[in-house]
Short mmCIF file of C-alpha atoms in Angstrom, two decimals:
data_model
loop_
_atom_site.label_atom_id
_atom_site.label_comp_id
_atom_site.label_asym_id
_atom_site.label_seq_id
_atom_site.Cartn_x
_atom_site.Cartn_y
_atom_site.Cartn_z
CA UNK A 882 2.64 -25.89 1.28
CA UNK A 883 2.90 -27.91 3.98
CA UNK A 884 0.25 -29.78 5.65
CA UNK A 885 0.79 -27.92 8.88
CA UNK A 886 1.66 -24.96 7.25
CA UNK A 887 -2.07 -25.20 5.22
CA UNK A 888 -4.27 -24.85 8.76
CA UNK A 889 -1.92 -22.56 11.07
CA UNK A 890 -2.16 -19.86 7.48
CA UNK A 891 -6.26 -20.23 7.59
CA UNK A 892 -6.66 -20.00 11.42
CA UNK A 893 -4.16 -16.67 11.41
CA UNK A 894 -6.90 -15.79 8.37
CA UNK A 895 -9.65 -16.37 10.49
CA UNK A 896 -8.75 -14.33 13.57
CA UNK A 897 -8.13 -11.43 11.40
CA UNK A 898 -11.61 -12.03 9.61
CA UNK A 899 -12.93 -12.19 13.13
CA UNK A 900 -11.08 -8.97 14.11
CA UNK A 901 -13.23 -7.84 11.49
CA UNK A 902 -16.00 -8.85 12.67
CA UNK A 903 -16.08 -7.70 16.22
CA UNK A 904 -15.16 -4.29 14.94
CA UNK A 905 -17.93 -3.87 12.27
CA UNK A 906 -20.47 -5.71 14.65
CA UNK A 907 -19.70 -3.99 17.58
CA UNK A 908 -16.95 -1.27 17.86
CA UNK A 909 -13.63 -0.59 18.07
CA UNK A 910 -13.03 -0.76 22.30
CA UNK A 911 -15.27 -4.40 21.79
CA UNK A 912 -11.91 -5.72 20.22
CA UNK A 913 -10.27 -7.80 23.03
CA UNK A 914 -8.11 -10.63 22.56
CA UNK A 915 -11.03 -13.05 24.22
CA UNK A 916 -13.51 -11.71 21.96
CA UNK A 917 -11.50 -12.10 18.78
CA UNK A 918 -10.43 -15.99 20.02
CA UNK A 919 -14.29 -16.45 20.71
CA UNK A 920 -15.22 -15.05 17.23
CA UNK A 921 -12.62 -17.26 15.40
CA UNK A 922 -13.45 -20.42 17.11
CA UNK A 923 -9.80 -20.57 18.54
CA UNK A 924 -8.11 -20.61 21.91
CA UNK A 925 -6.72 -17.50 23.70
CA UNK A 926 -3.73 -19.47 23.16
CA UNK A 927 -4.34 -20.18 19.84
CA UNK A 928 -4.59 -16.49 19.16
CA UNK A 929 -1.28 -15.42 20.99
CA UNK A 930 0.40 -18.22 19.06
CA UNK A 931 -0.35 -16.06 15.84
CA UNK A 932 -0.73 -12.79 17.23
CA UNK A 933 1.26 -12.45 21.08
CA UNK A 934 -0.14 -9.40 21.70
CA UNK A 935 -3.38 -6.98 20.87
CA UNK A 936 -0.72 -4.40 19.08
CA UNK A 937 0.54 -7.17 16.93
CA UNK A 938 -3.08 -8.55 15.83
CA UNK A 939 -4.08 -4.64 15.18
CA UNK A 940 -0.39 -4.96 13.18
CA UNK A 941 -1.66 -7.71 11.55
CA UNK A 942 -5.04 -6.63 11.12
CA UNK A 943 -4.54 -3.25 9.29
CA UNK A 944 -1.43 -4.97 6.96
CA UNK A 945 -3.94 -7.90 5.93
CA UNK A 946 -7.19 -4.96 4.69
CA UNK A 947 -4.34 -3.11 2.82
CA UNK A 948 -2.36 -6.38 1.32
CA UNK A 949 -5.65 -7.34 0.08
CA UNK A 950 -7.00 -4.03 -1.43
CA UNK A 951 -2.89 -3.81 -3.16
CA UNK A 952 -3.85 -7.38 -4.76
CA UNK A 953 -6.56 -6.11 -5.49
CA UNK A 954 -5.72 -3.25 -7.66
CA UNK A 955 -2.51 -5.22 -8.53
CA UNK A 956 -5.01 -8.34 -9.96
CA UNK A 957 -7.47 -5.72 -11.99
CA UNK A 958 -5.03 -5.71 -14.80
CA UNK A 959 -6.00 -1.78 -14.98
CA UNK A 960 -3.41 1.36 -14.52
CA UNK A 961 -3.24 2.16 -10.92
CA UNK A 962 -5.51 5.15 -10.99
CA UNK A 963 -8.24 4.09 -12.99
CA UNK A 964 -8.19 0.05 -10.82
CA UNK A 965 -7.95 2.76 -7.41
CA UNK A 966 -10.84 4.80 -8.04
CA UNK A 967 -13.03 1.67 -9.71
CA UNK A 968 -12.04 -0.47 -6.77
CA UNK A 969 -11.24 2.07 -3.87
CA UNK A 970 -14.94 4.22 -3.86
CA UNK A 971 -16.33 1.26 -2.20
CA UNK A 972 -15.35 -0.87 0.80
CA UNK A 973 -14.74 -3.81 -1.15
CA UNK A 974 -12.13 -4.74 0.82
CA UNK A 975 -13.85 -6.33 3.03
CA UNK A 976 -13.13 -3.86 5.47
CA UNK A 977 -10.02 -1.52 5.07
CA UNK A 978 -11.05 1.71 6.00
CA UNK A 979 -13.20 0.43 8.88
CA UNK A 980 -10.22 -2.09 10.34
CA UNK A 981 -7.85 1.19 9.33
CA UNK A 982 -9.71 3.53 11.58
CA UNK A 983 -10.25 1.26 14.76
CA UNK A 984 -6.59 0.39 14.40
CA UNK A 985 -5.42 3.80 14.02
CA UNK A 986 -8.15 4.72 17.20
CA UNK A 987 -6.66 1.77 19.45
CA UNK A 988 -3.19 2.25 18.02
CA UNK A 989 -2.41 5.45 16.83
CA UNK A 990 1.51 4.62 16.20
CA UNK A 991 0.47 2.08 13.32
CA UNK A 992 -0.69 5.48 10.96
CA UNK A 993 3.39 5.10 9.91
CA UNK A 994 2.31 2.09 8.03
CA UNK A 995 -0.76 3.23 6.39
CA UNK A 996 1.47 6.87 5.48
CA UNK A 997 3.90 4.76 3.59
CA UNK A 998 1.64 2.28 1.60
CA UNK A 999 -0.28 5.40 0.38
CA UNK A 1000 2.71 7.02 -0.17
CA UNK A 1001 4.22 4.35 -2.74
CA UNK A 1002 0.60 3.97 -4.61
CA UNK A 1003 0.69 7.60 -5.12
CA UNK A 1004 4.22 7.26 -6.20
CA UNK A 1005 2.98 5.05 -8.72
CA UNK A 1006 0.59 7.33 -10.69
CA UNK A 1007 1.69 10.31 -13.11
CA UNK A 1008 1.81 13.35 -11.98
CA UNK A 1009 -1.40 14.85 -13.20
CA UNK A 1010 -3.62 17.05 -11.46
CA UNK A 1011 -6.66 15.55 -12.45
CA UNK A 1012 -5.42 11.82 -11.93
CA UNK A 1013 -4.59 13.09 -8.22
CA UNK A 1014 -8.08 14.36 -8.26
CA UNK A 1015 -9.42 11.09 -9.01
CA UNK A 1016 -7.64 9.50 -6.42
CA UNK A 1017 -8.03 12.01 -3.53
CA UNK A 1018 -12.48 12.02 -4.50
CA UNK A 1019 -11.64 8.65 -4.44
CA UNK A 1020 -10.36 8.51 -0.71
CA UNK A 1021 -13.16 10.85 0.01
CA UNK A 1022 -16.07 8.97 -1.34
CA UNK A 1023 -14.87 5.77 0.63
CA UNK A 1024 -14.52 7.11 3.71
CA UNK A 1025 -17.70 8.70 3.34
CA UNK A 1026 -19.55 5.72 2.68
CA UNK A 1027 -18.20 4.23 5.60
CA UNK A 1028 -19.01 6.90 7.80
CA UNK A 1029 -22.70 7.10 6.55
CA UNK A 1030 -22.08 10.53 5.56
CA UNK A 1031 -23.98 10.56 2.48
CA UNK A 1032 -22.66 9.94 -0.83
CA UNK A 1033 -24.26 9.92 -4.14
CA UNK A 1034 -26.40 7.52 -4.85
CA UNK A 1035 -27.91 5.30 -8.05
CA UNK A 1036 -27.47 6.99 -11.78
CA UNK A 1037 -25.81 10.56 -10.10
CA UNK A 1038 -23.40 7.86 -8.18
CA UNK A 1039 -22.62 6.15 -11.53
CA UNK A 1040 -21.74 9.43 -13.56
CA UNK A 1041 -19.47 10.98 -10.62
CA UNK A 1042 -17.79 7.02 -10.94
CA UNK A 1043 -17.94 8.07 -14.27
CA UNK A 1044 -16.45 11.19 -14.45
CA UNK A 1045 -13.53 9.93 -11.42
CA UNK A 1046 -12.48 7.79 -14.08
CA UNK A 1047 -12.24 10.08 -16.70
CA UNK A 1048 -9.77 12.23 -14.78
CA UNK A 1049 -7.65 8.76 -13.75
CA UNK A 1050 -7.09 7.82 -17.16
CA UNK A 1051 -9.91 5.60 -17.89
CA UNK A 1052 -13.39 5.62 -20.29
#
C-alpha cells in the first residue's frame, strides 16, 4: 500500500468508527455530517472527500458493521451456522445491529443491502430446520440484547448458547 493510500484508508476508518460513536452515544437524528467530522478529528471537508454525502457515509457505515461481522464468521474457521450463532448472539461487531437500525431509521432504502447479505449467508447453510432455528434465535437474541429487552443471562445464557449450537451443527 501506498503511503498515501495507508492514511486516507484509516481516516475513512475513523469516520465510520465515529459514526459509531455518535449513534451509540447519542442517537440516531444526532448523526450529522459536522458531528461525525468533529468525532473523527477531521474536516467537514475531509469527511465529504470520503463520504460526499450523509446517504453515502450511512452507505458506508452499514457495509463496513456487516463486512466486518462476514470476516468475522469467514476468519472463525467454523461452518457458517455454528461461527453465526457463536459470533452473531452478541454485538461483537462493534456495532452492526445498532449502526443497521439507525441506518435503516435515517435511510430506509439501504434495507436492499442488508436483505441481500442475509440472503447469501442463509444461502450458505443446509437446509435444516433446526440449523435455521439456530440462526433465526440467533438474530433474535442479538437484537434483543441491543434493545435491552431482556435476554438470558449467566449459566441459563450459556446452555441456550449451548443448545443454539447444537441445532447449528456444533458441540
Amino acid at each position: 500500500m501506498s503511503q498515501t493510500k495507508a492514511p486516507t484508508l484509516e481516516a475513512r476508518v475513523r469516520i465510520l468508527q465515529a459514526a459509531s460513536e455518535v449513534i451509540r452515544q447519542e442517537g440516531a437524528m444526532a448523526l450529522t455530517l459536522d458531528a461525525v467530522a468533529k468525532r473523527a478529528e477531521v474536516s467537514k471537508g475531509g469527511l465529504l472527500y470520503h463520504f460526499p454525502s450523509k446517504d453515502a457515509l450511512l452507505r458506508g457505515l452499514l457495509e463496513h458493521h456487516m463486512d466486518n461481522f462476514e470476516q468475522s464468521l469467514e476468519n472463525s474457521g467454523l461452518p457458517l451456522a455454528e461461527a453465526y450463532v457463536k459470533l452473531g448472539s452478541y454485538d461483537g461487531s462493534q456495532g452492526l445491529l445498532l449502526g443497521m437500525m439507525a441506518t435503516l431509521a435515517l435511510n430506509p432504502s439501504l434495507l436492499e443491502i442488508v436483505r441481500e447479505r442475509w440472503q447469501r449467508w442463509y444461502a450458505q447453510v443446509p437446509q435444516n430446520p433446526d440449523v435455521m432455528v439456530a440462526m433465526l434465535a440467533t438474530d433474535g437474541i442479538f437484537m434483543a440484547d441491543i434493545l435491552k429487552l431482556g435476554v438470558p443471562e449467566g449459566d441459563f445464557k450459556k446452555k441456550v448458547l449451548r443448545r443454539m449450537l447444537e441445532l447449528a451443527g456444533g458441540a
